[in-house]
Every structure is written in C-alpha cells, then in structure tokens.
Coordinates of C-alpha atoms and ligand atoms in Angstrom, one line a residue:
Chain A
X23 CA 13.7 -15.2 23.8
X24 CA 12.1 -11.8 24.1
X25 CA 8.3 -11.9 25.0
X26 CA 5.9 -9.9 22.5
X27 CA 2.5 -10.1 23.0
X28 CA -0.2 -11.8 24.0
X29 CA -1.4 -14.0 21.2
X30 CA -5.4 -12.8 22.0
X31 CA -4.2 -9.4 21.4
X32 CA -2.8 -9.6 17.8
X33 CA -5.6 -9.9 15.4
X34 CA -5.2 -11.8 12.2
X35 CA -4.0 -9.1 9.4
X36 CA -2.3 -6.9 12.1
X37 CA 1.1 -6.0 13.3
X38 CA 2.9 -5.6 16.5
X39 CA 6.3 -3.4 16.7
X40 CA 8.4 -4.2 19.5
X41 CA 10.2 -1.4 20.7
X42 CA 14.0 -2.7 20.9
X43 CA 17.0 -1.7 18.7
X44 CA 16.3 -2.1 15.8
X45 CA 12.9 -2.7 16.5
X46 CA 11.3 -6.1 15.3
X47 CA 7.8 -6.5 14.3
X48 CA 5.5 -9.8 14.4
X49 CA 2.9 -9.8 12.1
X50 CA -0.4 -12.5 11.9
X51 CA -1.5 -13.2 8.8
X52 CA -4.8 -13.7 7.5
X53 CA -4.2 -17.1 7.3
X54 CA -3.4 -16.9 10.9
X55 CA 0.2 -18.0 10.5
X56 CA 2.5 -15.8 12.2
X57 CA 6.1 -14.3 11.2
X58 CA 8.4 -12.0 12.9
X59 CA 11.0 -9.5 10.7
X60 CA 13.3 -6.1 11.0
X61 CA 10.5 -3.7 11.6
X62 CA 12.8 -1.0 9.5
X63 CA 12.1 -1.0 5.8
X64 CA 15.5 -1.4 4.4
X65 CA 15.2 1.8 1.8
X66 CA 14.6 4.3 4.0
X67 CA 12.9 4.9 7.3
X68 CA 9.3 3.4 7.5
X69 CA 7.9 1.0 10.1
X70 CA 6.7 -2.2 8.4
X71 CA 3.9 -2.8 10.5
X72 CA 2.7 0.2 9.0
X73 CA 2.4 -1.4 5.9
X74 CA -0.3 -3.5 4.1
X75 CA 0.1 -7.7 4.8
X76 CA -1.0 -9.5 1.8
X77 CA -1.1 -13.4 1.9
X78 CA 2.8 -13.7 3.4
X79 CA 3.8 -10.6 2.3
X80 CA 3.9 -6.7 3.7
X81 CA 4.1 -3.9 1.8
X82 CA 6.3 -1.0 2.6
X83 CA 3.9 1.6 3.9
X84 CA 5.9 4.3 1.7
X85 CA 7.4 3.9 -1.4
X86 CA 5.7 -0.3 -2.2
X87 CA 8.7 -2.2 -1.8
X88 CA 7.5 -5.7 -0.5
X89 CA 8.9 -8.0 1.7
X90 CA 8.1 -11.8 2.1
X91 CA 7.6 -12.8 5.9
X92 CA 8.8 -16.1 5.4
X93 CA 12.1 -15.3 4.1
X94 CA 12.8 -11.2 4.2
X95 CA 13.6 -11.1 0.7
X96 CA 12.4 -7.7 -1.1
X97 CA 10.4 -8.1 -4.9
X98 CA 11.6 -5.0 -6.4
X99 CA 13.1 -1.7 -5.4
X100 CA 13.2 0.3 -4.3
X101 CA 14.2 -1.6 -1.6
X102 CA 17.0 -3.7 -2.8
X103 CA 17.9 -6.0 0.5
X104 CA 16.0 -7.9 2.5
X105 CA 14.8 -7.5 6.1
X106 CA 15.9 -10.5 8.5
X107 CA 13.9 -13.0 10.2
X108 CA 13.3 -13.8 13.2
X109 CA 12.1 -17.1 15.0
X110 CA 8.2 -17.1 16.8
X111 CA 7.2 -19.3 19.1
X112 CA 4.4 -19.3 21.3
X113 CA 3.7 -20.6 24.9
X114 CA 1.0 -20.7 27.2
X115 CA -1.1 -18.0 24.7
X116 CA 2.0 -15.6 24.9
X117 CA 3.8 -14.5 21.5
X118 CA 7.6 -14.9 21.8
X119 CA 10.5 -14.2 19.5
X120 CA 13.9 -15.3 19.0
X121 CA 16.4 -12.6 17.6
X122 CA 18.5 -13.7 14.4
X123 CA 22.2 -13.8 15.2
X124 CA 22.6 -12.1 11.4
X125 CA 23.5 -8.2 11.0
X126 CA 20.5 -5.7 9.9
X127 CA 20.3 -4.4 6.8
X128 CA 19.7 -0.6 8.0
X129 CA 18.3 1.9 5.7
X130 CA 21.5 4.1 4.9
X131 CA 19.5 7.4 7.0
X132 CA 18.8 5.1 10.1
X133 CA 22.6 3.2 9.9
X134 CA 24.3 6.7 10.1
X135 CA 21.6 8.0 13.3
X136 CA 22.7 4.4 15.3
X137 CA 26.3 5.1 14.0
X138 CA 26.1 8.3 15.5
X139 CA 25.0 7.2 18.3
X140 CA 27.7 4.5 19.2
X141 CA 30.5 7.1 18.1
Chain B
X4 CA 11.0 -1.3 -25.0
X5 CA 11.5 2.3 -25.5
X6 CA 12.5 4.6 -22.4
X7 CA 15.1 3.0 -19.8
X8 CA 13.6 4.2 -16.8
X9 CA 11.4 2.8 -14.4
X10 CA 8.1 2.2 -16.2
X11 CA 10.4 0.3 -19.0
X12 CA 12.6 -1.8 -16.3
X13 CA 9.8 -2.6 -15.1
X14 CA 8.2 -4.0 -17.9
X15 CA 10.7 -5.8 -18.6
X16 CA 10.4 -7.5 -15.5
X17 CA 6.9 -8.0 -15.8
X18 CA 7.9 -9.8 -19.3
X19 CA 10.3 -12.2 -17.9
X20 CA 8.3 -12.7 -14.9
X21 CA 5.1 -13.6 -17.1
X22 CA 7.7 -16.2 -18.5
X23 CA 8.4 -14.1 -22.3
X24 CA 11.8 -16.0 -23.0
X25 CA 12.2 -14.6 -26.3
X26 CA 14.7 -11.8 -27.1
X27 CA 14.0 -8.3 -25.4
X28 CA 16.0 -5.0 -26.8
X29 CA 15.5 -2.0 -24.1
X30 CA 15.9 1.4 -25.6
X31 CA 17.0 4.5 -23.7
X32 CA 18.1 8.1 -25.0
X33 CA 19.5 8.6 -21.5
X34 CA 23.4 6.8 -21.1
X35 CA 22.7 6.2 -17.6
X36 CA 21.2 2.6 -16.6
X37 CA 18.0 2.6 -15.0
X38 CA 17.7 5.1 -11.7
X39 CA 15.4 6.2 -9.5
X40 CA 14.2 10.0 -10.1
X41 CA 12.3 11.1 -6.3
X42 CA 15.4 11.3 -4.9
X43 CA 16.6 13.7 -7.3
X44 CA 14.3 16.9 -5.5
X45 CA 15.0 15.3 -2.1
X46 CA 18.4 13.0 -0.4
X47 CA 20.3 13.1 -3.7
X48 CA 20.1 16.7 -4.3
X49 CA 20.7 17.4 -0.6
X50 CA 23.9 15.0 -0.8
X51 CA 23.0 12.4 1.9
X52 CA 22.8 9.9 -1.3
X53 CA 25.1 9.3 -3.8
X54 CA 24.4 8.1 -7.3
X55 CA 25.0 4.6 -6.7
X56 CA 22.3 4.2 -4.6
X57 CA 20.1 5.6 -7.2
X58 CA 20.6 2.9 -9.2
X59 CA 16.7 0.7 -9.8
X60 CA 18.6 -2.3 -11.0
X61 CA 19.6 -4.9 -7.9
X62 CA 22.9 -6.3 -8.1
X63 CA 23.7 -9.2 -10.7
X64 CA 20.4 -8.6 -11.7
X65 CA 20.2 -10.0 -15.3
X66 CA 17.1 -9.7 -17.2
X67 CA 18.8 -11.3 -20.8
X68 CA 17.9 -7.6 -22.3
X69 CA 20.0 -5.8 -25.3
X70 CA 20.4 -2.5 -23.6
X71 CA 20.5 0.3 -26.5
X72 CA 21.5 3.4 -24.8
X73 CA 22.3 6.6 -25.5
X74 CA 19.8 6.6 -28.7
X75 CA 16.7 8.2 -29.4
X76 CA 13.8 6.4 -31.0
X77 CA 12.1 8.4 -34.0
X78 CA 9.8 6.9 -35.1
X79 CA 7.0 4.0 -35.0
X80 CA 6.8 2.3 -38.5
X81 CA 3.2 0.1 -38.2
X82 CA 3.8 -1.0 -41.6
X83 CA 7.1 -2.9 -40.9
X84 CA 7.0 -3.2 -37.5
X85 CA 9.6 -0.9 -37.5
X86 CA 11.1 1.2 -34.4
X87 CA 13.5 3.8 -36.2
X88 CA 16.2 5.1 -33.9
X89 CA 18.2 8.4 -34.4
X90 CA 21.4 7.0 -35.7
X91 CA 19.9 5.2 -38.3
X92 CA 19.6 1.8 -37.5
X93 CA 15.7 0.3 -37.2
X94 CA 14.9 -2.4 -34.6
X95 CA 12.1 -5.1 -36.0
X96 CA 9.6 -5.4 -33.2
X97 CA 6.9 -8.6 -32.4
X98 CA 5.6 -6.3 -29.2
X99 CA 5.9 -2.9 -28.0
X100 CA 5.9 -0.9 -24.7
X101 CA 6.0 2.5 -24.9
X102 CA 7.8 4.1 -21.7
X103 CA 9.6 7.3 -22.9
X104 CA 7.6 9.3 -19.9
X105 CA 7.8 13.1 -19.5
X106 CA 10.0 15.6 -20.0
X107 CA 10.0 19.0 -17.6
X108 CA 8.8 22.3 -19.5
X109 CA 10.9 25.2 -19.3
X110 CA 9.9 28.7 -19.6
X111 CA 10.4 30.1 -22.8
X112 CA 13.1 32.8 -23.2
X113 CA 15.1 30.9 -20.5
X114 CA 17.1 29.3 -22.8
X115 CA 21.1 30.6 -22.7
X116 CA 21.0 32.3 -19.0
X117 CA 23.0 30.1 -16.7
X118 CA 21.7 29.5 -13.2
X119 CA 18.4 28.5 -14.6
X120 CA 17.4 25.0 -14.0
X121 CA 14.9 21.9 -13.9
X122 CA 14.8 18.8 -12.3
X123 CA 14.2 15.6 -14.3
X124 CA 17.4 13.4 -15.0
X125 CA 20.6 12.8 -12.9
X126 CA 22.4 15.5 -14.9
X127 CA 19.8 17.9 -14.0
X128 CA 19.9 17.2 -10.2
X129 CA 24.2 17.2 -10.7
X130 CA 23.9 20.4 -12.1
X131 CA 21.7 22.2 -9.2
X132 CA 23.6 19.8 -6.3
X133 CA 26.3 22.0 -7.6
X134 CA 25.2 24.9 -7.5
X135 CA 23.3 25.1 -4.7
X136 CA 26.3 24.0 -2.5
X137 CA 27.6 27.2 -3.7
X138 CA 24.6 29.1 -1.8
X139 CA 22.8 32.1 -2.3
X140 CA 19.0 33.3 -3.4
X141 CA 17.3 30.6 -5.0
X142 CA 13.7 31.3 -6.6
X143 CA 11.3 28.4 -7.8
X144 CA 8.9 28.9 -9.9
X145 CA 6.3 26.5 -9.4
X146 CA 4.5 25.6 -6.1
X147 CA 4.2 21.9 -7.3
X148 CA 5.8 18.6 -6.0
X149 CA 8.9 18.8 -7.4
X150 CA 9.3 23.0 -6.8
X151 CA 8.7 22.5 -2.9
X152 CA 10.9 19.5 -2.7
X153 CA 13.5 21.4 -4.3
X154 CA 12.5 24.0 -1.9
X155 CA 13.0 22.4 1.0
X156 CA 15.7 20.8 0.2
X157 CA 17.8 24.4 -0.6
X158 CA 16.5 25.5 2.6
X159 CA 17.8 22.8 5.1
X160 CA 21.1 23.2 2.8
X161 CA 20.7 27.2 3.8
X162 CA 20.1 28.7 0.9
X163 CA 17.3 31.7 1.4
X164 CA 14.6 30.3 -0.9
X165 CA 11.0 31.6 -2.6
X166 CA 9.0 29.9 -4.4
X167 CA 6.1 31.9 -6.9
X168 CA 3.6 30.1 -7.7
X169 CA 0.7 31.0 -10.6
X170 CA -2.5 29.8 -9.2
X171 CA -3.9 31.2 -6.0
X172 CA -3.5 28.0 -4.2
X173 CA -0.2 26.1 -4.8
X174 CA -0.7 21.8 -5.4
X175 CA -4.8 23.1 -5.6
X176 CA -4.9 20.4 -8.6
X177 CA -4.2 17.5 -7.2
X178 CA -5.1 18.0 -3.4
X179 CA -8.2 20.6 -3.6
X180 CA -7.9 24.4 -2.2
X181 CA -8.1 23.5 1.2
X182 CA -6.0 21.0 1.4
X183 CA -3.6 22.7 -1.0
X184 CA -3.1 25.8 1.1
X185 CA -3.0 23.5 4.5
X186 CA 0.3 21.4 2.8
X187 CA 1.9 24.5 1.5
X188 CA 1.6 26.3 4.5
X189 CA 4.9 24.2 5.2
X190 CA 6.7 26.7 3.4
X191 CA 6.3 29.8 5.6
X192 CA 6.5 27.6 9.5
X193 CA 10.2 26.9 7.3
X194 CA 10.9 30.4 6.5
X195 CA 10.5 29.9 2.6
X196 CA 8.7 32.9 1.1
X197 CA 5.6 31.7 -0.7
X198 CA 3.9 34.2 -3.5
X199 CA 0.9 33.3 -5.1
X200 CA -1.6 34.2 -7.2
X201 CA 1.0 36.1 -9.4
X202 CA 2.6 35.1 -12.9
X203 CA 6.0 35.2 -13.8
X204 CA 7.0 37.4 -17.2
X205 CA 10.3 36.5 -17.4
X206 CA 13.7 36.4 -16.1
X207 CA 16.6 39.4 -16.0
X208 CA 20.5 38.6 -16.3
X209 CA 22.7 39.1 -18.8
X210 CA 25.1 36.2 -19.6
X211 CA 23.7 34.3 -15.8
X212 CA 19.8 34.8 -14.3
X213 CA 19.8 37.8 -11.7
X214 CA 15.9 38.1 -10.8
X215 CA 12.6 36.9 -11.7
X216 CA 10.3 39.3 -13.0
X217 CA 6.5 39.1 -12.2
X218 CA 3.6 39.9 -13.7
X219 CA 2.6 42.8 -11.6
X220 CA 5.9 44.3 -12.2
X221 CA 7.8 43.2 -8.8
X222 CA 11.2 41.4 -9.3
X223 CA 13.1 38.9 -6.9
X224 CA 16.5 38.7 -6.9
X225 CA 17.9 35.4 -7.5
X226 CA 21.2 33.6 -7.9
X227 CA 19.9 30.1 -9.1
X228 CA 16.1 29.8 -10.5
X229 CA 14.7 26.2 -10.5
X230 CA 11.7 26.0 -13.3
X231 CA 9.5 23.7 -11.8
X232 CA 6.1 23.4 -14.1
X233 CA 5.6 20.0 -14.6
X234 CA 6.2 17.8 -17.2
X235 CA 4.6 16.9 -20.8
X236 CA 4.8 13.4 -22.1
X237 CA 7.7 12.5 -24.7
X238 CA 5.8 11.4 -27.5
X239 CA 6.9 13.7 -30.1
X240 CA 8.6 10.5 -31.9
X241 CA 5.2 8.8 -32.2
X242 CA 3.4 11.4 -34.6
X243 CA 1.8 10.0 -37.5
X244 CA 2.6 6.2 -36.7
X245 CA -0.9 5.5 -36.1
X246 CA -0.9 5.3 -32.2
X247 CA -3.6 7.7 -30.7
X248 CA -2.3 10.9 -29.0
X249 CA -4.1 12.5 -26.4
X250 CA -2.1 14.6 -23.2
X251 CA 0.2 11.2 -24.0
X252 CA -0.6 8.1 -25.6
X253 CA -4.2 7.3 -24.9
X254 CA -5.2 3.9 -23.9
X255 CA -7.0 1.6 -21.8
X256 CA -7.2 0.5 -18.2
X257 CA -4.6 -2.2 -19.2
X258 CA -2.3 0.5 -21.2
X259 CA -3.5 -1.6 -24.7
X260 CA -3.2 1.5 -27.3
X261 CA -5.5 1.1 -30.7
X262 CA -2.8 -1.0 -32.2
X263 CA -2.1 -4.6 -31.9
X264 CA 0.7 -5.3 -29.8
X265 CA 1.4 -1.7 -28.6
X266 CA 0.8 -0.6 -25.3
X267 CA 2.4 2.2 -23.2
X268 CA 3.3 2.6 -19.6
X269 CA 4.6 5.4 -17.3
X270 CA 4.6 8.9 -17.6
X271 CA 3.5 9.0 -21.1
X272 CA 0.6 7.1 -21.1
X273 CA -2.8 8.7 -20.3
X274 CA -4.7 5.2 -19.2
X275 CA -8.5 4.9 -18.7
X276 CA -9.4 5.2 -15.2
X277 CA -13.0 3.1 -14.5
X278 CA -13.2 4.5 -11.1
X279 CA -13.0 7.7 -12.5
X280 CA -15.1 7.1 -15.8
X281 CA -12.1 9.4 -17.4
X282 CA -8.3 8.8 -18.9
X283 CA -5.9 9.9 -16.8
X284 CA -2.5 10.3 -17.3
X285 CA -0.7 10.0 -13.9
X286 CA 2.8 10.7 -13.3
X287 CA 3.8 9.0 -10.3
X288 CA 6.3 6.5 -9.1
X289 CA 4.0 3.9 -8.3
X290 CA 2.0 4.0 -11.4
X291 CA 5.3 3.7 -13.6
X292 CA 6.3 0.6 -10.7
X293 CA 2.7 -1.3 -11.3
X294 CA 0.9 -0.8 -14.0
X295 CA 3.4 -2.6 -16.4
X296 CA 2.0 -6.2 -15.2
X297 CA -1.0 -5.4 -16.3
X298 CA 0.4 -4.1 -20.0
X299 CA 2.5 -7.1 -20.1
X300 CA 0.0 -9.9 -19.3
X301 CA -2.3 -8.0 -22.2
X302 CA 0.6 -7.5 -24.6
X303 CA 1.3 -11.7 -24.1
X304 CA -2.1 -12.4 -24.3
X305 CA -2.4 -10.8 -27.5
X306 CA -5.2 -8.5 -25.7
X307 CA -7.3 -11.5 -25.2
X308 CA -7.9 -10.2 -21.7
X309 CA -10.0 -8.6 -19.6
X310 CA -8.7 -5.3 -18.2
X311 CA -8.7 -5.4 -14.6
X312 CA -9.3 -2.0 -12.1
X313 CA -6.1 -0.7 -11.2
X314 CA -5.4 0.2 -7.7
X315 CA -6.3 3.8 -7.2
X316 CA -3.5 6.3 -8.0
X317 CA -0.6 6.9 -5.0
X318 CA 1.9 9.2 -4.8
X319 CA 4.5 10.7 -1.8
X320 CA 6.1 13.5 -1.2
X321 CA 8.6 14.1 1.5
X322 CA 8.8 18.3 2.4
X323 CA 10.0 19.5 5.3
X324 CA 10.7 16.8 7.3
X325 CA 7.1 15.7 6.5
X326 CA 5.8 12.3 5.0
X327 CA 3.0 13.6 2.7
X328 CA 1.1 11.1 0.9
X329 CA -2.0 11.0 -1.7
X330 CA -3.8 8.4 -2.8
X331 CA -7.2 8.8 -5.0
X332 CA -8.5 11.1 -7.2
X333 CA -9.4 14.6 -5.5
X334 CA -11.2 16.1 -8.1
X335 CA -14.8 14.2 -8.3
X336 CA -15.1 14.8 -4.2
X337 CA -17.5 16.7 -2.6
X338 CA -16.4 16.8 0.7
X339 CA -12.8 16.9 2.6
X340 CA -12.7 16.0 6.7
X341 CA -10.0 15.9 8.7
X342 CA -10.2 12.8 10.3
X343 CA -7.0 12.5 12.6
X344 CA -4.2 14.5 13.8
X345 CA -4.5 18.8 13.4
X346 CA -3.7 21.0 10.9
X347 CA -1.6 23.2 12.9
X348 CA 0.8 20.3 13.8
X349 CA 1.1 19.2 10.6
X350 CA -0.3 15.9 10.8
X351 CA -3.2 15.2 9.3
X352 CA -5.3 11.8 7.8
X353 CA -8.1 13.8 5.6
X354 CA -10.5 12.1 3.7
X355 CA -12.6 13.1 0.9
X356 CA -15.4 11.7 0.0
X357 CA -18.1 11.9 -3.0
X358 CA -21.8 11.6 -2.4
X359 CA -20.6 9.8 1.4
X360 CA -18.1 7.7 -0.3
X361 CA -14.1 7.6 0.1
X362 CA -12.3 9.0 -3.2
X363 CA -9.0 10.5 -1.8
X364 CA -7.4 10.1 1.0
X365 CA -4.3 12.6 2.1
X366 CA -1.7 12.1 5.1
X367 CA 1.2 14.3 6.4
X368 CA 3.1 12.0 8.7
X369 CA 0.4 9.0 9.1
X370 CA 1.6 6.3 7.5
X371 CA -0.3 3.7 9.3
X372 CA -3.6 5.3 8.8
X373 CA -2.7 6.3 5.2
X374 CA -2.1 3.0 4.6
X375 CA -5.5 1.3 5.9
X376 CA -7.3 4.4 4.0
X377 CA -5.3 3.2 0.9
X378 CA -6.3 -0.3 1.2
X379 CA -10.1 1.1 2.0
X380 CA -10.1 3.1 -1.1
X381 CA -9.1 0.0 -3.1
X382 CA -11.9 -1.9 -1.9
X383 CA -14.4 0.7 -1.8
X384 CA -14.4 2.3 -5.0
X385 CA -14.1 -0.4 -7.6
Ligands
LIG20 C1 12.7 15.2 -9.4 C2 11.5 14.2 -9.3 C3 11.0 13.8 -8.1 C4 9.9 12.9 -8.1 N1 9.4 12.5 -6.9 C5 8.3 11.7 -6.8 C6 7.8 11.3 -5.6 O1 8.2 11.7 -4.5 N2 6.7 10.4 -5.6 C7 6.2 9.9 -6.8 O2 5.2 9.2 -6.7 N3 6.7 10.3 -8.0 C8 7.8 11.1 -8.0 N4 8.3 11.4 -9.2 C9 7.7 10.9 -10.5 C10 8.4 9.6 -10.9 O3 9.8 9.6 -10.8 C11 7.9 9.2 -12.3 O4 6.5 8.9 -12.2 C12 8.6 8.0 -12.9 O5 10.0 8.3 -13.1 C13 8.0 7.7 -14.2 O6 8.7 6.7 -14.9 P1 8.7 6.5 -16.4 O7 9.6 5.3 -16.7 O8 7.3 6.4 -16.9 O9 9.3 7.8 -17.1 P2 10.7 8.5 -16.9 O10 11.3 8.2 -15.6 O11 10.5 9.9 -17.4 O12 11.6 7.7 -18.0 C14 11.4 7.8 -19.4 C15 12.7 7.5 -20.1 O13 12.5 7.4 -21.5 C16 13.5 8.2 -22.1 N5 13.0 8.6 -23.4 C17 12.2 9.7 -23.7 N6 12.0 9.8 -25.0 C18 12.7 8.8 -25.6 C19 12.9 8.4 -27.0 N7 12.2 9.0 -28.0 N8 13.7 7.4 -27.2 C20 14.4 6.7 -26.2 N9 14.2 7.1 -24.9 C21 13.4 8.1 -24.6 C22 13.8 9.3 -21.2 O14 15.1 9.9 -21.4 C23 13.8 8.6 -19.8 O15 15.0 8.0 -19.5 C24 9.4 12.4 -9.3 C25 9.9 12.7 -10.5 C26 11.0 13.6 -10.6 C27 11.6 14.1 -11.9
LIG21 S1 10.9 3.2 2.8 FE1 10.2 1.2 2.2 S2 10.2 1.2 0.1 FE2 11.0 3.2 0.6

C-alpha cells in the first residue's frame, strides 16, 4: 500500500498525482466518493488530474476522451483503452492506495520514452 | 448519414446511444473508414504514428451501419426523401445528418505543378510524409493552425522551413493581435522564417514548384509548398434542395436546419451560437466529437425540443513542442491579461474578458489551468 495524501487535504472535485512510475492519480468526487486510476491518459501524454471530474467521470484535459473512475473504461476516442484502477483505502484520515497487479495501457509516445529507458 | 468522418461516426453513435434501432446507412466519398485528421499536421506526418492508430473506430466496435463508401452524395431530393448518390443509385431517407465537413482551398493556378500540397485527408498527409522525408526547402503559405503544425513538424524532421502569411498578424482571427503574434513568435525561437503582411501572387516551376512569388515582387525558393488557407464547407451537393446555405448549412443551436428531419453537424454546419448572439461555423475536433448528441436527440424527437447552450467552442494545437489550447470566442472581448506563466517562456494562461467577463481563455502548456478556465467559461457565459 503506498500512502497518498492526507484525506483533509484533497477537496471534493480535486485530484492528487502521485509521483511514481507511471504515476497514479486519486481523485474525490463531488459526491465525496473517492477513486484512484493511471494518471497517463492512454492517447497521448496528458495528466488526468488535469482534467475535469464530472459525477464519476474525468475528462482528458486535452483532446475529451473520458474515463470512468469506477472502472477505467474510455467513452469514445480518441482514447480507445482504458486506464486501470487502483484500490483506496483510508486509515486514520490518511489516503492510501493499492497498485493493480495489471499492465498499463501507455500512450504509444510515453511507452517508447519508459522503453527507452529500460533498454 | 452523409460524410464518414468524425462528426458522422459520431452521430451515429449518438443515434444508437439514444436507443434508434432502426436501419442506419453511413455515406462517405472517402474509401477509408473513419480516421482521425489532427494527427495528420502533427505525429502522423512526422512518422511517430502509423495509420492504424488513426483509425476513430475502437475494435469490434459494431454500430449495425450499411457503410457506403467510396461514393459521393449529389443531391438532396425533399420531395422523395431522396439522397442521390454519384453512381446512380438513391438512398430513401426517414432522417438526415449532414456531416460532409470542409474541404481545404488551394490557390488557384496551382493546379498541375507537383510538390504543391494541402493537408486534409490521409492521402494528403501520405503524399507530404513522402516528400518531406526526402528534405529540402519547404514554404507554407498560410500562418494558420494547420500551416504552423505542418511547420513544425518539417522543422523537427530538418527540413529548412518559411511560412508567408497574408495578414499582418498570423492566427489574429481566432486569438486576437496580441495574442496572435505572442503564439507565432514560436516560429522564429525554432528557426522557421516567418513573413507577414505580404500576399503571395503565385508559384514558379515548370513541370514541379520551384519558388513562391510574392506580392511585392520577392520570391522564395522552395522544393515542396504546403497550401495551407483553410477550409470551405462541402455543401456544393446540397444546392437547390431546399436546405439553407449560409458559410455552410445554417442552423440552430441544436444543428436542426429549416427542414424537418435534417440537421447537420461538423465542419459544414454554421450553428447558432446563443452566447455569441451569432451563427458560427466552427471547425474543430471537439465540435464535430459533441455536438452530434444534441442533433440526434432533436432529430429523434422530431424537433420537439428545446435547444440546449452548447459548451463554448475548444480547440488544440500542438506546435513546437507546445500544448496550445483555445477555448471561447475571442472576437467580442475587450480585454486580454495574462494571468499565469510569461510570454517569453512560452507558457501562458491568458484570459479575455468582455465588459469584466470571461469570453476566451488561451493556454500554451497549462493544461490544468486551461482546463478550470474552460469549465469557468462554461458556467459563466451561458
Ligand atoms: C490536418 C488537420 C489537423 C487538425 N488539427 C486539429 C486540432 O489540432 N485540433 C482541433 O480541434 N481540430 C483539428 N482539426 C479539425 C478537425 O479534424 C475537424 O474539425 C474534424 O475533422 C471535423 O469533422 P467532420 O466529420 O465534420 O468533417 P471531416 O472530417 O471533414 O469529414 C467529412 C467527410 O465527409 C466526406 N464528404 C464530403 N462531401 C461529401 C459528399 N458529397 N458525399 C459523401 N461524403 C462527402 C469527406 O470526404 C469527409 O470524409 C484538424 C484538421 C485537419 C485537416
Ligand atoms: S491525450 Fe487524452 S484524449 Fe488525447
């Protein structure tokens, strides 16, 4: 379990990115339910928590792709796969998450940089 | 639905979404399925996506359309409730959306001289990708969107670029002067030579374009020239079937046109704006991606409702390396402040405002902010 944030610090309707590889983001929705997913839209480079959170959905901040908290899965393109999800817990007023075992759908420009990387 | 692109796929979408179960035909004059045309100026024509990834459609997606392809509609027949197609045939309609967008303008006398090229369908952008990889000079005329992303796209592939651009201010239209200059600036810090102010008379080659000649006489060499000013809607086919044509097919703020059961989407439809009190036809991805809901639910309702405000108009632009983004309408503002980042670094979150109020907001590289500005605008202006 990787700690986030602290629950008092995440306002409903906001995001928080956390910095690991790829990075994950937890978002609260206005409903105060909260949902953590692949921070990377899955077209091209954007941060998610960028976007605009709409009932339990976020809109890529770029090109308006949306993604469903609850389940990753994209509405149209041009996005075409979904983000994963990730488990939340929280403890004593402390946001946690819970990495999914699954691989990430990378944009193909971000897949080739970590490829890179690794070669 | 006539025109296989976005605006089309998407309405037909919208129609099976809404629950239409009832037969759908899709016409298209293009052979290609559905794809997505921004990438055609930017990854595609730079090579770092390939055509399959262009494709809109998700896999095993099945919307139970007839896909006609590869034929031109002609004509609108109101009487029958006809849509004529080139080769002959006629396809008896209940409901139709128009979505047979824009097409790009050339320059005329262009016509015959290889090397000379535009950017609007996959076998435009597979022609330049071509010849650009061969290298050279490459002049654009046409300080737009599409001319700068073609731009900067030649230039990261090496090619030494210009671009000449009629009005003093390149992108002055939709952004304002200020503005304009500020995000065309990005084409001297990235060694692009940017003329301005000056017309172009014509072009000089024999059999294959050798130089753009200007109005005041100058000419610049060129191997490859990329026409690049803009696009007029592809309504030709609808002349005289009763369907009102005005810079596109003219309708309201839920794309209903004067005739039962028509209404028009994309490109080639010049919708009534409420925010702006004006019709506007806007020719932007998002547009073509949204509005067709809206067309749909009125073309099943039988126009029995109530047009809603469409989100203000967004577009992007990617130049440069830079995330440029627009949403708004800069025209009615009085006013445009810099409300984040610098100018000089290229990242910038301006706002312009009318009588105090939000009407446009611009960002270069500040998505975040752009995207609370957005959602601002939506709320603010309505
Ligand atoms: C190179 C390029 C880059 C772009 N970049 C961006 C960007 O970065 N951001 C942004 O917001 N927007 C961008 N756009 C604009 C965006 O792609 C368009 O707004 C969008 O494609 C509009 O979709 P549409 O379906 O209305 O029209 P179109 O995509 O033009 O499709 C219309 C279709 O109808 C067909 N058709 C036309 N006439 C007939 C007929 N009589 N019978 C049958 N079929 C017909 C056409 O062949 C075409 O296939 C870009 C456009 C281009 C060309
Ligand atoms: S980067 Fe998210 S939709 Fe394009």
């Amino acid at each position: 379990m990787i700690p986030a944030c602290p629950l008092a610090d995440l306002p409903r309707g906001e995001a928080f990115r956390l910095e690991i590889d790829p990075p994950v983001s937890v978002f609260h929705t206005e409903d105060g339910e909260l949902f953590a997913i692949d921070d990377t839209c899955t077209h091209q480079d954007a941060s998610l928590a960028d976007g605009w959170v709409e009932g339990c959905w976020v809109e890529c901040p770029l090109h308006a792709s949306k993604f469903n908290l609850k389940t990753g899965a994209v509405d149209a393109p041009p996005a075409k796969r979904p983000v994963r999800t990730h488990e939340v817990l929280v403890e004593d007023g402390m946001i946690y998450v819970r990495l999914s075992a699954a691989t990430p759908n990378l944009p193909p420009c971000v897949a080739t940089k970590l490829a890179g990387v690794l070669a | 639905m006539v025109g296989a692109s976005l605006a089309g796929l998407s309405a037909a979408r919208s129609l099976r979404k809404q629950g239409y179960d009832g037969r759908l035909v899709v016409i298209g004059d293009e052979l290609h399925r559905p794809y997505d045309r921004p990438p055609l100026s930017k990854e595609f024509l730079a090579g770092t996506v390939d055509e399959a990834e262009l494709a809109l459609e998700v896999d095993g997606e099945d919307l139970q359309a007839e896909w006609l392809l590869g034929v031109r509609a002609t004509g609108l027949d109101r009487t029958d409730r006809a849509v004529r197609l080139a080769d002959g045939r006629e396809v008896r309609v209940d409901g139709l959306v128009i979505a047979t967008g824009a097409a790009a303008r050339t320059l005329p006398g262009s016509e015959g001289l290889s090397g000379v090229h535009v950017v609007r369908t996959l076998d435009d952008a597979r022609a330049l990708r071509a010849e650009l990889a061969q290298g050279g000079r490459l002049v654009v005329i046409g300080g737009g969107f599409i001319g700068a992303e073609v731009a900067s796209t030649a230039r990261v592939l090496g090619l030494d670029v210009a671009v000449v651009e009629a009005a003093r201010t390149p992108l002055a239209g939709p952004l304002g002067e200020s503005m304009g200059a500020m995000v065309s600036a990005l084409h001297a810090d990235h060694g692009v030579r940017l003329l301005c102010g000056v017309g172009v008379k014509g072009l000089s080659g024999e059999r294959r374009v050798d130089a753009v000649l200007l109005e005041d006489g100058r000419g610049i060499p060129a191997d490859i020239v990329v026409v690049g000013v803009g696009a007029r809607p592809c309504v030709e086919w609808l002349a005289g079937s009763g369907v009102e044509l005005d810079n596109g097919v003219k309708c309201g703020a839920d794309g209903r046109t004067g005739l039962a059961g028509v209404v028009a989407v994309g490109d080639c439809a010049n919708w009534y704006d409420p925010r702006a009190g004006a019709h506007r036809r806007v020719e932007h991805w998002t547009g073509a991606r949204e509005r067709p809901d809206a067309a749909v639910a009125t073309l099943l309702a039988g126009g029995a409702t109530e047009p809603g405000v469409p989100r203000p108009p967004y577009f992007w632009s990617d130049q440069y390396g830079v995330k440029i983004q627009f949403a708004g309408h800069a025209a009615g503002a009085d006013s445009v402040a810099v409300e984040e980042g610098s100018p000089d670094d290229r990242n910038v979150l301006a706002v312009y405002r009318r009588a105090g109020q939000p009407v446009a907001v611009l960002g270069m590289n500040q998505p975040r902010l752009f995207t609370r500005w957005r959602k601002e605008l939506g709320r603010t202006t309505s």
